Amino acid sequence: MSTATKSKELTKQEALFEYLVRLADDRLILGHRLSEWCGHGPILEEDIALANIALDYIGHAANLYEYAVEVEGEGRHRDDLVYFRNDVEYKNLKITELPRGDFGFTIARQFLFSSYSYYLYQLLSDVKDEQFRGMVEKHFKEVKYHLRHSREWVLRLGDGTEESHKRIQDAFNDIWTYIGELFHQDEVDEFLQDKNLAANTASFKSDWKDLVSDTLEEATLDVPDFDQFMVEGSRQGLHTEHLGHLLAEMQHLRRSYPDGNWQ
Amino acid sequence: MSKENGNKSEDTQWPLWEVFTQPRDGKPHEHAGSLHAPDAEKALENARDVYTRRKEAVNIWVVPSDQIVASKGEDEGPFFDPADDKPYRHPQFYSVPRVSKRRS
C-alpha cells in the first residue's frame, strides 16, 4: 500500500500519490480531533466555529484522497484509504493526532498548523498540475480564515487572564517538540519539487518562525526554543499511541459493517 | 431583548452583539440575530461562523447590543397608531408612469 520505499526508484505517479495522501492524512486526523469539540466547546459560538473548521479539514482531506486514488489508478475509493488502513500506514504528522487537550492546547495546535498551512498553500498554489492547484486554491481561502481565527485566540488567551496565559503557555511548551516535523522533507518531496508538484517547506521556515514568534510575543508569551529536541518519523508511519485509539473510533463502524449503508 | 444588557446581571457570558448581514452587493444589511463575543474582532468571526455558513452574506456588521437605541413599548401608541387611518400614504394611491414601472 505504501509506495515510498528507498530501495527502488520512485515514479511520478507513486510520489504524487504518497504526497497527496500525506497532505490528506494531516487534515483528516486533525479534522477528526477537532470534531471532538462538537457539543463540548467553551461557548456555543466557538463550538460552531470549531466544528466548521473540523468540517473544512475533512472536506480538504476528501478532495485530496479522491485525487490520490485517481492518480493511483487502481480503482480504489477514497474511503478505502480512510477506513481500511492501520496506524502504521497513516502518514499524518504526529502534531495532528495528539489528544485535543484543553481549549488552550487546541488553539496552540490550530495556530501552529494553520500558520504552517498558510505558507504551504501559498506555494502549492503554483504547482504544475491543474487539478491539484484547483483544489489548493479553493482550500486556501479557508486556511486563511483558520489562521485568523486561531491567531486572534492566541493573542486573547496569552494576554488574557492569569489562568488563560498559563494554559496557552503550557500548551505551546508541550507541543513544541512536534513542530520540527512540519519541515522534514524526504525523497518524495524532493522528487516532486523538481517537477514543480510539491512545496519546498524549507523556503518558508524562517517566515513561519517569524510569524509564530511575533504572535507569541504580542500575546505576552515566551517563545520556546526552536532548536530543542524534535520528534520525527511520522511520514514513515511512526506515531504516538493516540493515533490507534482515534482510528479505532473512526473506523470501527465501517470495518464492522463494510457494506453498510444509510438505507 | 428581555434584559437591558448581559453585563448587568450575574450572567458571566460575554457581551451581546447584534449581527446584520448583507445578502448581496447593493442590498441593505438585515438583522440576522445576536451572539456573544469578547470584542469586535471575535464578534465578526463568530458572526461569520454562526450566520454566514450557507452563503447568506457578502458583508457583515456587528453592533454591541447595548449601543442600539430602541423605542419602548409605551411609545407604540404615539409612534405608530397615527398611521392606522392614513392609507393614502401608501404609494399605490398614485398612478406610476409605465416607463418607470418597467425600469423598477
Short mmCIF file of C-alpha atoms in Angstrom, two decimals:
data_model
loop_
_atom_site.label_atom_id
_atom_site.label_comp_id
_atom_site.label_asym_id
_atom_site.label_seq_id
_atom_site.Cartn_x
_atom_site.Cartn_y
_atom_site.Cartn_z
CA MET A 1 0.00 0.00 0.00
CA SER A 2 2.72 2.41 0.94
CA THR A 3 4.65 3.43 -2.10
CA ALA A 4 7.55 5.39 -0.64
CA THR A 5 10.40 2.96 -0.27
CA LYS A 6 14.03 3.82 -0.51
CA SER A 7 15.01 0.59 -2.21
CA LYS A 8 13.52 1.38 -5.61
CA GLU A 9 13.20 4.36 -7.88
CA LEU A 10 10.09 6.44 -7.39
CA THR A 11 7.78 7.06 -10.29
CA LYS A 12 5.95 10.36 -10.58
CA GLN A 13 2.68 8.55 -10.03
CA GLU A 14 3.86 6.90 -6.82
CA ALA A 15 5.39 10.06 -5.46
CA LEU A 16 2.33 12.18 -6.15
CA PHE A 17 0.03 9.57 -4.62
CA GLU A 18 2.17 9.48 -1.49
CA TYR A 19 2.35 13.27 -1.28
CA LEU A 20 -1.41 13.70 -1.64
CA VAL A 21 -2.07 11.02 0.98
CA ARG A 22 0.29 12.70 3.44
CA LEU A 23 -1.46 16.03 3.00
CA ALA A 24 -4.84 14.34 3.28
CA ASP A 25 -3.89 12.33 6.37
CA ASP A 26 -2.81 15.50 8.21
CA ARG A 27 -6.16 17.11 7.51
CA LEU A 28 -8.32 14.08 8.16
CA ILE A 29 -6.75 13.32 11.52
CA LEU A 30 -6.72 16.94 12.69
CA GLY A 31 -10.29 17.34 11.47
CA HIS A 32 -11.33 14.29 13.45
CA ARG A 33 -9.58 15.58 16.56
CA LEU A 34 -11.20 18.97 16.20
CA SER A 35 -14.62 17.39 15.67
CA GLU A 36 -14.36 16.04 19.21
CA TRP A 37 -15.17 19.57 20.38
CA CYS A 38 -18.63 19.37 18.84
CA GLY A 39 -21.01 19.75 21.77
CA HIS A 40 -18.11 20.50 24.15
CA GLY A 41 -16.98 23.95 23.02
CA PRO A 42 -16.39 26.56 25.71
CA ILE A 43 -19.30 28.60 24.37
CA LEU A 44 -21.92 27.98 21.71
CA GLU A 45 -20.33 30.29 19.14
CA GLU A 46 -16.89 28.72 19.50
CA ASP A 47 -18.39 25.24 19.40
CA ILE A 48 -19.84 26.10 15.99
CA ALA A 49 -16.57 27.69 14.86
CA LEU A 50 -14.50 24.61 15.77
CA ALA A 51 -16.99 22.25 14.14
CA ASN A 52 -16.88 24.42 10.99
CA ILE A 53 -13.11 24.22 10.86
CA ALA A 54 -13.19 20.47 11.51
CA LEU A 55 -15.52 20.08 8.54
CA ASP A 56 -13.24 22.24 6.40
CA TYR A 57 -10.37 19.83 7.11
CA ILE A 58 -12.48 16.75 6.39
CA GLY A 59 -13.52 18.39 3.12
CA HIS A 60 -9.91 19.14 2.16
CA ALA A 61 -8.92 15.57 3.01
CA ALA A 62 -11.81 14.12 0.99
CA ASN A 63 -10.73 16.09 -2.10
CA LEU A 64 -7.09 15.10 -1.68
CA TYR A 65 -7.86 11.38 -1.17
CA GLU A 66 -10.16 11.42 -4.15
CA TYR A 67 -7.42 12.81 -6.34
CA ALA A 68 -4.89 10.40 -4.80
CA VAL A 69 -6.87 7.30 -5.77
CA GLU A 70 -7.40 8.81 -9.22
CA VAL A 71 -3.64 9.27 -9.61
CA GLU A 72 -3.08 5.74 -8.31
CA GLY A 73 -5.47 4.40 -10.94
CA GLU A 74 -6.22 1.07 -9.27
CA GLY A 75 -9.93 1.67 -8.85
CA ARG A 76 -9.81 2.21 -5.13
CA HIS A 77 -12.29 4.51 -3.40
CA ARG A 78 -11.15 7.28 -1.06
CA ASP A 79 -12.96 5.50 1.78
CA ASP A 80 -10.63 2.53 1.33
CA LEU A 81 -7.77 4.80 2.38
CA VAL A 82 -9.67 6.28 5.29
CA TYR A 83 -11.28 3.22 6.83
CA PHE A 84 -9.03 0.34 5.87
CA ARG A 85 -5.53 1.48 6.68
CA ASN A 86 -3.90 0.82 10.04
CA ASP A 87 -1.93 3.32 12.08
CA VAL A 88 1.47 2.43 10.58
CA GLU A 89 0.04 3.09 7.12
CA TYR A 90 -1.14 6.56 8.12
CA LYS A 91 1.37 9.29 7.27
CA ASN A 92 -0.05 12.22 9.20
CA LEU A 93 2.27 14.36 11.31
CA LYS A 94 2.12 13.48 14.99
CA ILE A 95 1.12 17.04 15.90
CA THR A 96 -2.27 16.37 14.30
CA GLU A 97 -3.07 13.20 16.26
CA LEU A 98 -2.34 14.43 19.80
CA PRO A 99 -5.43 14.46 22.03
CA ARG A 100 -7.40 17.68 21.86
CA GLY A 101 -6.43 18.67 25.42
CA ASP A 102 -7.98 21.85 26.83
CA PHE A 103 -9.07 24.80 24.70
CA GLY A 104 -5.61 26.35 25.06
CA PHE A 105 -3.93 23.27 23.64
CA THR A 106 -6.38 23.09 20.77
CA ILE A 107 -5.77 26.75 19.93
CA ALA A 108 -1.99 26.41 20.17
CA ARG A 109 -2.08 23.48 17.74
CA GLN A 110 -4.54 25.26 15.44
CA PHE A 111 -2.31 28.30 15.30
CA LEU A 112 0.90 26.35 14.59
CA PHE A 113 -0.74 24.15 11.97
CA SER A 114 -2.76 26.93 10.33
CA SER A 115 0.22 29.26 10.03
CA TYR A 116 2.25 26.41 8.54
CA SER A 117 -0.58 25.56 6.14
CA TYR A 118 -0.85 29.20 5.17
CA TYR A 119 2.70 29.26 3.79
CA LEU A 120 2.41 25.74 2.41
CA TYR A 121 -0.72 26.55 0.42
CA GLN A 122 0.85 29.72 -0.88
CA LEU A 123 3.49 27.58 -2.59
CA LEU A 124 1.12 24.82 -3.60
CA SER A 125 -0.95 27.43 -5.44
CA ASP A 126 1.79 27.31 -8.09
CA VAL A 127 2.12 23.54 -8.65
CA LYS A 128 2.17 22.39 -12.27
CA ASP A 129 -0.92 20.23 -12.01
CA GLU A 130 -4.22 21.84 -12.79
CA GLN A 131 -6.43 19.61 -10.67
CA PHE A 132 -4.15 19.77 -7.64
CA ARG A 133 -3.81 23.53 -7.99
CA GLY A 134 -7.57 23.97 -8.30
CA MET A 135 -8.12 22.17 -5.00
CA VAL A 136 -5.43 24.15 -3.26
CA GLU A 137 -6.81 27.49 -4.39
CA LYS A 138 -10.23 26.56 -3.05
CA HIS A 139 -8.90 25.30 0.28
CA PHE A 140 -6.52 28.23 0.71
CA LYS A 141 -9.39 30.63 1.41
CA GLU A 142 -10.47 28.50 4.34
CA VAL A 143 -6.90 28.12 5.57
CA LYS A 144 -6.59 31.92 5.72
CA TYR A 145 -9.62 32.03 7.97
CA HIS A 146 -8.28 29.24 10.18
CA LEU A 147 -5.13 31.28 10.71
CA ARG A 148 -7.07 34.43 11.57
CA HIS A 149 -9.34 32.56 13.97
CA SER A 150 -6.51 30.80 15.83
CA ARG A 151 -4.09 33.74 15.84
CA GLU A 152 -6.70 36.06 17.35
CA TRP A 153 -7.34 33.46 20.04
CA VAL A 154 -3.64 33.11 20.86
CA LEU A 155 -3.46 36.87 21.40
CA ARG A 156 -6.50 36.83 23.69
CA LEU A 157 -5.56 33.77 25.72
CA GLY A 158 -1.92 34.84 26.10
CA ASP A 159 -2.76 38.41 27.01
CA GLY A 160 -5.93 37.45 28.88
CA THR A 161 -6.25 36.24 32.45
CA GLU A 162 -3.54 34.64 34.55
CA GLU A 163 -5.23 31.29 34.03
CA SER A 164 -5.58 31.61 30.23
CA HIS A 165 -1.98 32.83 29.95
CA LYS A 166 -0.68 29.85 31.91
CA ARG A 167 -2.73 27.34 29.94
CA ILE A 168 -1.74 28.54 26.48
CA GLN A 169 1.91 28.89 27.53
CA ASP A 170 1.85 25.29 28.86
CA ALA A 171 0.24 24.19 25.61
CA PHE A 172 2.98 25.75 23.45
CA ASN A 173 5.67 24.28 25.71
CA ASP A 174 4.14 20.80 25.46
CA ILE A 175 3.50 20.82 21.71
CA TRP A 176 6.80 22.40 20.69
CA THR A 177 8.64 19.09 20.27
CA TYR A 178 6.18 18.18 17.47
CA ILE A 179 6.78 21.20 15.20
CA GLY A 180 10.15 20.09 13.82
CA GLU A 181 8.44 17.52 11.62
CA LEU A 182 6.47 20.19 9.81
CA PHE A 183 9.65 20.93 7.89
CA HIS A 184 11.05 17.44 7.49
CA GLN A 185 11.42 16.53 3.82
CA ASP A 186 12.37 13.26 2.17
CA GLU A 187 12.84 11.80 -1.32
CA VAL A 188 9.11 12.11 -2.11
CA ASP A 189 9.20 15.86 -1.51
CA GLU A 190 12.45 16.35 -3.39
CA PHE A 191 11.38 14.24 -6.35
CA LEU A 192 8.17 16.24 -6.75
CA GLN A 193 9.79 19.61 -6.10
CA ASP A 194 11.98 19.03 -9.15
CA LYS A 195 8.80 18.68 -11.19
CA ASN A 196 7.05 21.65 -9.56
CA LEU A 197 4.50 19.36 -7.97
CA ALA A 198 5.32 19.97 -4.31
CA ALA A 199 6.23 22.80 -1.97
CA ASN A 200 9.73 23.25 -0.61
CA THR A 201 8.89 23.87 3.03
CA ALA A 202 12.45 24.94 3.80
CA SER A 203 11.82 28.09 1.77
CA PHE A 204 9.28 29.47 4.24
CA LYS A 205 10.62 28.13 7.50
CA SER A 206 12.09 31.44 8.63
CA ASP A 207 8.96 33.39 7.65
CA TRP A 208 6.88 30.91 9.61
CA LYS A 209 9.16 31.18 12.65
CA ASP A 210 8.86 34.98 12.49
CA LEU A 211 5.08 34.85 12.34
CA VAL A 212 4.92 32.42 15.25
CA SER A 213 7.45 34.36 17.34
CA ASP A 214 5.83 37.73 16.65
CA THR A 215 2.41 36.39 17.56
CA LEU A 216 3.56 34.76 20.78
CA GLU A 217 5.45 37.88 21.79
CA GLU A 218 2.43 40.05 21.04
CA ALA A 219 0.44 37.64 23.21
CA THR A 220 2.99 38.22 26.04
CA LEU A 221 4.07 34.56 25.78
CA ASP A 222 7.56 33.08 25.92
CA VAL A 223 8.69 31.57 22.63
CA PRO A 224 10.06 28.08 23.30
CA ASP A 225 13.40 27.07 21.80
CA PHE A 226 13.14 26.25 18.09
CA ASP A 227 16.36 24.25 18.40
CA GLN A 228 15.19 21.91 21.14
CA PHE A 229 14.76 18.15 20.61
CA MET A 230 12.10 17.43 17.98
CA VAL A 231 10.31 14.13 17.38
CA GLU A 232 10.28 12.66 13.86
CA GLY A 233 9.23 9.68 11.79
CA SER A 234 5.57 10.42 11.10
CA ARG A 235 5.92 10.26 7.32
CA GLN A 236 7.35 6.76 7.73
CA GLY A 237 4.32 5.67 9.76
CA LEU A 238 5.71 6.15 13.26
CA HIS A 239 3.04 7.52 15.56
CA THR A 240 2.14 8.19 19.16
CA GLU A 241 -0.12 5.75 21.00
CA HIS A 242 -3.00 8.16 20.46
CA LEU A 243 -3.49 7.51 16.74
CA GLY A 244 -4.59 3.89 17.18
CA HIS A 245 -7.36 4.92 19.56
CA LEU A 246 -8.52 7.65 17.21
CA LEU A 247 -8.60 5.25 14.26
CA ALA A 248 -10.45 2.63 16.30
CA GLU A 249 -13.24 5.10 16.94
CA MET A 250 -13.25 6.43 13.40
CA GLN A 251 -13.05 3.07 11.64
CA HIS A 252 -14.88 0.54 13.78
CA LEU A 253 -18.34 1.00 12.28
CA ARG A 254 -17.15 0.75 8.71
CA ARG A 255 -14.98 -2.25 9.48
CA SER A 256 -17.76 -3.99 11.39
CA TYR A 257 -20.25 -3.44 8.56
CA PRO A 258 -18.11 -2.96 5.44
CA ASP A 259 -21.10 -2.91 3.08
CA GLY A 260 -23.44 -1.00 5.36
CA ASN A 261 -25.31 1.98 4.01
CA TRP A 262 -27.80 4.54 5.24
CA GLN A 263 -30.95 2.90 3.85
CA MET B 1 -34.06 41.86 24.19
CA SER B 2 -35.50 40.82 27.50
CA LYS B 3 -32.59 42.07 29.56
CA GLU B 4 -31.15 45.53 29.20
CA ASN B 5 -27.62 44.25 28.91
CA GLY B 6 -25.94 40.91 29.50
CA ASN B 7 -23.25 42.57 31.62
CA LYS B 8 -25.56 43.79 34.32
CA SER B 9 -26.94 40.53 35.68
CA GLU B 10 -24.94 37.72 37.27
CA ASP B 11 -24.62 36.45 33.73
CA THR B 12 -20.95 35.59 33.21
CA GLN B 13 -21.31 35.42 29.46
CA TRP B 14 -19.52 37.77 27.12
CA PRO B 15 -21.27 40.91 25.90
CA LEU B 16 -24.09 40.55 23.43
CA TRP B 17 -23.74 41.73 19.82
CA GLU B 18 -26.34 42.17 17.09
CA VAL B 19 -25.43 40.82 13.70
CA PHE B 20 -26.52 42.32 10.38
CA THR B 21 -25.75 40.55 7.13
CA GLN B 22 -25.84 41.92 3.60
CA PRO B 23 -27.18 39.24 1.26
CA ARG B 24 -25.82 40.77 -1.95
CA ASP B 25 -23.96 43.85 -3.13
CA GLY B 26 -26.28 46.83 -3.18
CA LYS B 27 -28.81 45.21 -0.86
CA PRO B 28 -29.38 46.60 2.64
CA HIS B 29 -27.96 44.82 5.69
CA GLU B 30 -30.61 42.84 7.52
CA HIS B 31 -30.75 41.76 11.13
CA ALA B 32 -29.62 38.12 11.28
CA GLY B 33 -29.60 37.55 15.03
CA SER B 34 -27.35 38.02 18.02
CA LEU B 35 -24.36 36.35 19.61
CA HIS B 36 -21.85 36.61 22.45
CA ALA B 37 -18.27 37.73 21.88
CA PRO B 38 -15.49 39.27 23.97
CA ASP B 39 -14.72 42.02 21.45
CA ALA B 40 -15.39 43.33 17.95
CA GLU B 41 -12.95 41.06 16.06
CA LYS B 42 -14.29 37.91 17.71
CA ALA B 43 -17.85 39.15 17.19
CA LEU B 44 -17.14 39.41 13.46
CA GLU B 45 -15.57 35.94 13.38
CA ASN B 46 -18.44 34.42 15.37
CA ALA B 47 -20.94 36.11 13.08
CA ARG B 48 -19.14 34.64 10.09
CA ASP B 49 -19.28 31.16 11.64
CA VAL B 50 -22.81 31.32 13.01
CA TYR B 51 -24.70 33.32 10.37
CA THR B 52 -22.91 33.03 7.02
CA ARG B 53 -22.16 29.32 6.66
CA ARG B 54 -24.63 28.89 3.83
CA LYS B 55 -23.64 31.80 1.61
CA GLU B 56 -26.08 34.17 3.29
CA ALA B 57 -23.87 37.23 3.11
CA VAL B 58 -21.25 39.27 1.29
CA ASN B 59 -20.72 41.63 4.22
CA ILE B 60 -21.33 41.64 7.97
CA TRP B 61 -21.98 44.37 10.53
CA VAL B 62 -21.73 43.68 14.24
CA VAL B 63 -23.00 46.17 16.82
CA PRO B 64 -22.86 45.94 20.61
CA SER B 65 -26.46 45.27 21.62
CA ASP B 66 -26.35 47.92 24.33
CA GLN B 67 -25.48 50.54 21.71
CA ILE B 68 -28.79 50.09 19.96
CA VAL B 69 -31.42 52.66 20.89
CA ALA B 70 -34.86 51.12 20.63
CA SER B 71 -38.33 52.58 21.02
CA LYS B 72 -40.17 51.41 24.10
CA GLY B 73 -43.48 49.62 24.46
CA GLU B 74 -45.21 52.79 25.65
CA ASP B 75 -44.04 54.58 22.50
CA GLU B 76 -46.23 52.32 20.40
CA GLY B 77 -49.38 54.46 20.62
CA PRO B 78 -47.90 57.85 19.80
CA PHE B 79 -45.34 56.44 17.36
CA PHE B 80 -47.28 54.01 15.24
CA ASP B 81 -51.03 54.19 15.78
CA PRO B 82 -51.45 57.52 13.93
CA ALA B 83 -50.55 55.73 10.71
CA ASP B 84 -53.57 53.42 11.08
CA ASP B 85 -56.03 55.72 9.30
CA LYS B 86 -53.68 57.18 6.70
CA PRO B 87 -53.73 54.59 3.92
CA TYR B 88 -53.17 57.36 1.39
CA ARG B 89 -49.53 57.32 2.41
CA HIS B 90 -49.10 54.08 0.50
CA PRO B 91 -47.76 54.62 -2.98
CA GLN B 92 -50.49 52.61 -4.71
CA PHE B 93 -52.69 55.71 -4.50
CA TYR B 94 -50.53 57.35 -7.10
CA SER B 95 -50.51 56.25 -10.70
CA VAL B 96 -46.96 55.49 -11.75
CA PRO B 97 -45.89 56.18 -15.34
CA ARG B 98 -45.39 52.94 -17.28
CA VAL B 99 -41.81 53.76 -18.22
CA SER B 100 -40.58 53.91 -14.65
CA LYS B 101 -42.60 50.80 -13.78
CA ARG B 102 -40.73 48.80 -16.36
CA ARG B 103 -37.45 50.04 -15.02
CA SER B 104 -38.10 49.00 -11.41
#
